Tab-separated table of C-alpha atoms in Angstrom:
chain	number	residue	atom	x	y	z
D	1	UNK	CA	116.910	117.296	91.341
D	2	UNK	CA	114.183	119.478	92.732
D	3	UNK	CA	111.645	121.029	90.337
D	4	UNK	CA	112.768	124.556	89.335
D	5	UNK	CA	109.363	125.997	90.528
D	6	UNK	CA	109.404	124.282	94.017
D	7	UNK	CA	109.395	126.928	96.729
D	8	UNK	CA	109.857	126.181	100.513
D	9	UNK	CA	108.951	128.585	103.366
D	10	UNK	CA	110.163	127.447	106.712
D	11	UNK	CA	108.610	130.172	108.637
D	12	UNK	CA	105.274	131.857	108.152
D	13	UNK	CA	103.007	134.079	110.274
D	14	UNK	CA	99.756	132.721	111.789
D	15	UNK	CA	96.794	133.327	109.431
D	16	UNK	CA	95.347	135.784	111.946
D	17	UNK	CA	98.600	137.652	112.312
D	18	UNK	CA	99.230	138.525	108.636
D	19	UNK	CA	99.529	135.045	107.363
D	20	UNK	CA	96.550	135.196	105.010
D	21	UNK	CA	97.755	138.538	103.533
D	22	UNK	CA	101.187	137.219	103.185
D	23	UNK	CA	99.956	134.175	101.241
D	24	UNK	CA	97.747	136.384	99.006
D	25	UNK	CA	100.734	138.618	98.331
D	26	UNK	CA	103.017	135.596	97.416
D	27	UNK	CA	100.485	134.158	95.044
D	28	UNK	CA	100.310	137.568	93.316
D	29	UNK	CA	104.120	137.395	92.964
D	30	UNK	CA	104.102	133.803	91.750
D	31	UNK	CA	101.168	133.561	89.150
D	32	UNK	CA	102.544	130.228	87.879
D	33	UNK	CA	101.802	128.667	91.291
D	34	UNK	CA	99.034	125.837	91.269
D	35	UNK	CA	99.590	124.131	94.551
D	36	UNK	CA	100.029	125.353	98.085
D	37	UNK	CA	100.644	122.769	100.833
D	38	UNK	CA	100.542	123.830	104.549
D	39	UNK	CA	102.322	121.294	106.695
D	40	UNK	CA	101.172	121.310	109.353
D	41	UNK	CA	97.986	123.457	109.348
D	42	UNK	CA	97.912	123.714	113.204
D	43	UNK	CA	101.255	125.776	113.069
D	44	UNK	CA	99.721	128.680	111.363
D	45	UNK	CA	95.968	128.169	112.395
D	46	UNK	CA	94.689	130.851	114.698
D	47	UNK	CA	94.348	129.562	118.361
D	48	UNK	CA	90.835	129.008	119.804
D	49	UNK	CA	89.446	132.124	121.266
D	50	UNK	CA	88.260	132.308	124.875
D	51	UNK	CA	84.598	131.211	124.982
D	52	UNK	CA	84.618	130.815	121.341
D	53	UNK	CA	82.967	128.251	119.172
D	54	UNK	CA	85.698	125.841	117.950
D	55	UNK	CA	83.712	124.396	115.304
D	56	UNK	CA	82.590	127.805	113.809
D	57	UNK	CA	86.201	129.190	114.034
D	58	UNK	CA	87.624	126.201	112.202
D	59	UNK	CA	84.945	126.365	109.488
D	60	UNK	CA	85.568	130.081	109.202
D	61	UNK	CA	89.302	129.860	108.529
D	62	UNK	CA	89.083	126.903	106.058
D	63	UNK	CA	86.404	128.799	104.209
D	64	UNK	CA	88.786	131.796	103.974
D	65	UNK	CA	91.450	129.515	102.425
D	66	UNK	CA	89.012	127.877	100.171
D	67	UNK	CA	88.074	131.383	98.796
D	68	UNK	CA	91.689	132.198	98.310
D	69	UNK	CA	92.068	129.021	96.272
D	70	UNK	CA	89.197	129.892	94.122
D	71	UNK	CA	90.499	133.329	93.679
D	72	UNK	CA	93.937	132.288	92.339
D	73	UNK	CA	92.706	128.984	90.678
D	74	UNK	CA	95.003	126.854	92.775
D	75	UNK	CA	94.610	123.925	95.154
D	76	UNK	CA	95.645	124.459	98.701
D	77	UNK	CA	96.283	121.324	100.780
D	78	UNK	CA	96.161	121.438	104.578
D	79	UNK	CA	98.162	118.768	106.271
D	80	UNK	CA	96.721	117.808	109.725
D	81	UNK	CA	97.375	114.851	112.167
D	82	UNK	CA	94.978	112.297	113.191
D	83	UNK	CA	93.509	111.676	116.668
D	84	UNK	CA	94.623	108.542	118.519
D	85	UNK	CA	91.102	107.795	119.369
D	86	UNK	CA	89.358	105.342	116.980
D	87	UNK	CA	86.168	106.462	115.048
D	88	UNK	CA	83.547	104.594	113.157
D	89	UNK	CA	84.070	106.983	110.271
D	90	UNK	CA	87.848	107.429	109.406
D	91	UNK	CA	87.412	110.938	108.435
D	92	UNK	CA	86.243	111.802	112.084
D	93	UNK	CA	89.776	110.901	113.240
D	94	UNK	CA	91.127	114.171	111.720
D	95	UNK	CA	92.516	116.158	114.321
D	96	UNK	CA	90.385	119.292	115.176
D	97	UNK	CA	86.725	119.930	115.070
D	98	UNK	CA	84.455	118.806	112.142
D	99	UNK	CA	84.629	122.515	111.060
D	100	UNK	CA	87.770	121.628	109.341
D	101	UNK	CA	85.973	119.293	107.200
D	102	UNK	CA	82.980	121.637	106.485
D	103	UNK	CA	84.832	123.748	103.844
D	104	UNK	CA	87.133	121.260	102.468
D	105	UNK	CA	86.309	120.111	98.906
D	106	UNK	CA	87.950	116.974	99.416
D	107	UNK	CA	89.593	114.943	102.243
D	108	UNK	CA	92.258	112.032	102.213
D	109	UNK	CA	93.208	110.064	105.263
D	110	UNK	CA	96.076	107.714	105.155
D	111	UNK	CA	95.808	104.790	107.603
D	112	UNK	CA	98.979	102.471	107.990
D	113	UNK	CA	98.433	99.008	109.072
D	114	UNK	CA	100.442	98.459	112.160
D	115	UNK	CA	103.514	96.328	111.856
D	116	UNK	CA	103.249	96.083	107.949
D	117	UNK	CA	104.367	98.270	105.018
D	118	UNK	CA	100.752	98.471	103.753
D	119	UNK	CA	98.268	101.264	104.143
D	120	UNK	CA	94.905	102.429	102.870
D	121	UNK	CA	94.295	105.938	101.544
D	122	UNK	CA	90.578	106.949	102.276
D	123	UNK	CA	89.131	109.502	99.873
D	124	UNK	CA	86.042	111.597	99.775
D	125	UNK	CA	84.709	114.987	98.527
D	126	UNK	CA	82.056	116.965	97.076
D	127	UNK	CA	82.827	115.999	93.412
D	128	UNK	CA	84.944	112.902	94.414
D	129	UNK	CA	83.585	109.383	94.538
D	130	UNK	CA	84.427	107.855	97.863
D	131	UNK	CA	87.156	105.335	97.508
D	132	UNK	CA	89.985	103.464	99.405
D	133	UNK	CA	93.206	102.990	97.669
D	134	UNK	CA	95.713	100.257	98.757
D	135	UNK	CA	99.284	101.481	99.145
D	136	UNK	CA	102.575	99.879	99.884
D	137	UNK	CA	105.511	101.718	101.499
D	138	UNK	CA	108.813	100.746	100.181
D	139	UNK	CA	112.231	102.569	99.870
D	140	UNK	CA	110.752	105.813	101.440
D	141	UNK	CA	107.864	106.013	98.924
D	142	UNK	CA	104.183	105.025	98.928
D	143	UNK	CA	103.258	103.207	95.819
D	144	UNK	CA	99.705	102.773	94.462
D	145	UNK	CA	98.549	99.059	94.320
D	146	UNK	CA	94.947	99.267	93.526
D	147	UNK	CA	91.463	99.744	94.889
D	148	UNK	CA	90.864	98.287	98.100
D	149	UNK	CA	90.338	94.447	97.605
D	150	UNK	CA	91.800	91.719	99.671
D	151	UNK	CA	92.192	89.615	96.464
D	152	UNK	CA	94.599	92.209	95.012
D	153	UNK	CA	96.968	92.049	98.059
D	154	UNK	CA	96.843	88.246	97.998
D	155	UNK	CA	97.594	88.229	94.382
D	156	UNK	CA	100.718	90.385	94.819
D	157	UNK	CA	102.047	88.103	97.574
D	158	UNK	CA	101.266	84.949	95.504
D	159	UNK	CA	103.245	86.724	92.619
D	160	UNK	CA	106.198	87.311	94.840
D	161	UNK	CA	106.032	83.670	96.138
D	162	UNK	CA	106.030	82.220	92.745
D	163	UNK	CA	108.927	84.295	91.648
D	164	UNK	CA	111.203	83.287	94.595
D	165	UNK	CA	110.191	79.645	94.057
D	166	UNK	CA	111.154	79.875	90.447
D	167	UNK	CA	114.395	81.901	90.767
D	168	UNK	CA	115.724	79.727	93.610
D	169	UNK	CA	114.819	76.521	92.070
D	170	UNK	CA	118.432	75.882	90.950
D	171	UNK	CA	120.026	76.903	94.258
D	172	UNK	CA	120.860	79.808	96.465
D	173	UNK	CA	121.173	83.352	95.008
D	174	UNK	CA	122.533	86.735	96.109
D	175	UNK	CA	119.778	88.599	97.847
D	176	UNK	CA	120.660	91.902	96.138
D	177	UNK	CA	120.297	90.195	92.771
D	178	UNK	CA	116.985	88.637	93.721
D	179	UNK	CA	115.615	91.989	94.894
D	180	UNK	CA	116.798	93.703	91.589
D	181	UNK	CA	115.284	91.125	89.412
D	182	UNK	CA	111.971	91.160	91.486
D	183	UNK	CA	111.692	94.814	91.242
D	184	UNK	CA	112.179	94.581	87.624
D	185	UNK	CA	109.029	92.465	87.540
D	186	UNK	CA	107.134	94.929	89.519
D	187	UNK	CA	107.520	93.163	92.870
D	188	UNK	CA	108.376	95.497	95.638
D	189	UNK	CA	111.324	94.718	98.193
D	190	UNK	CA	108.704	94.369	101.075
D	191	UNK	CA	106.610	91.921	99.212
D	192	UNK	CA	109.690	89.800	98.611
D	193	UNK	CA	110.530	89.802	102.244
D	194	UNK	CA	106.874	88.968	103.138
D	195	UNK	CA	107.209	86.060	100.485
D	196	UNK	CA	110.534	84.938	101.917
D	197	UNK	CA	109.057	84.682	105.424
D	198	UNK	CA	106.049	82.814	104.163
D	199	UNK	CA	108.156	80.238	102.172
D	200	UNK	CA	110.640	79.696	105.049
D	201	UNK	CA	113.399	80.854	102.822
D	202	UNK	CA	116.729	80.763	104.745
D	203	UNK	CA	119.311	83.635	104.498
D	204	UNK	CA	122.949	82.935	104.775
D	205	UNK	CA	125.985	85.226	105.001
D	206	UNK	CA	128.786	84.713	102.742
D	207	UNK	CA	132.209	85.270	104.546
D	208	UNK	CA	132.725	88.418	106.788
D	209	UNK	CA	132.575	90.845	103.988
D	210	UNK	CA	130.224	89.070	101.692
D	211	UNK	CA	126.477	89.545	101.072
D	212	UNK	CA	123.512	87.413	101.843
D	213	UNK	CA	122.390	84.431	99.799
D	214	UNK	CA	118.745	83.150	99.855
D	215	UNK	CA	117.916	79.538	99.488
D	216	UNK	CA	114.888	77.340	99.689
């Protein structure tokens, strides 16, 4: 069920072609609004002018949005992509010039570990302590695990392994039931499958129309 105050706009003019004025008017007509998410920012950002200073132009447009946010006491989140090129500072991977970062009060970069369901959310800002949060992707949703700490990740895997060893001690069980019970104890589906692989647990199909059973 969508929240009653959630509003989607699938088309919007570029900020230099009436988009900024349209956003200000929309905020005046919706005083209950507290958050605006622009996804993706490049779709409505003014194009680089010929012989222009890309850094200065990016900084100027984000400063205008910052002023609008302050005017209406809201948060404006700009969603942008990351560059494929690696960088020593993860915030330098944000697509565009560093001018985009210049006016931002806070920045968040999500880095997903290739080949896994794990990710790291890097956070920094003027009034925000720099942090790295560990996340796990499961069932279409990112879940918060804790502050970046390898021990935390190992503990969660160890918990999943101990759970499987205990629940399968008396013989094979239906995989759906295992997952349900595991999630009831706060163990995600992806962690259960990772533990299954590490323990060498075998999965066997039950008949043509039956489910799968896991067994040690």
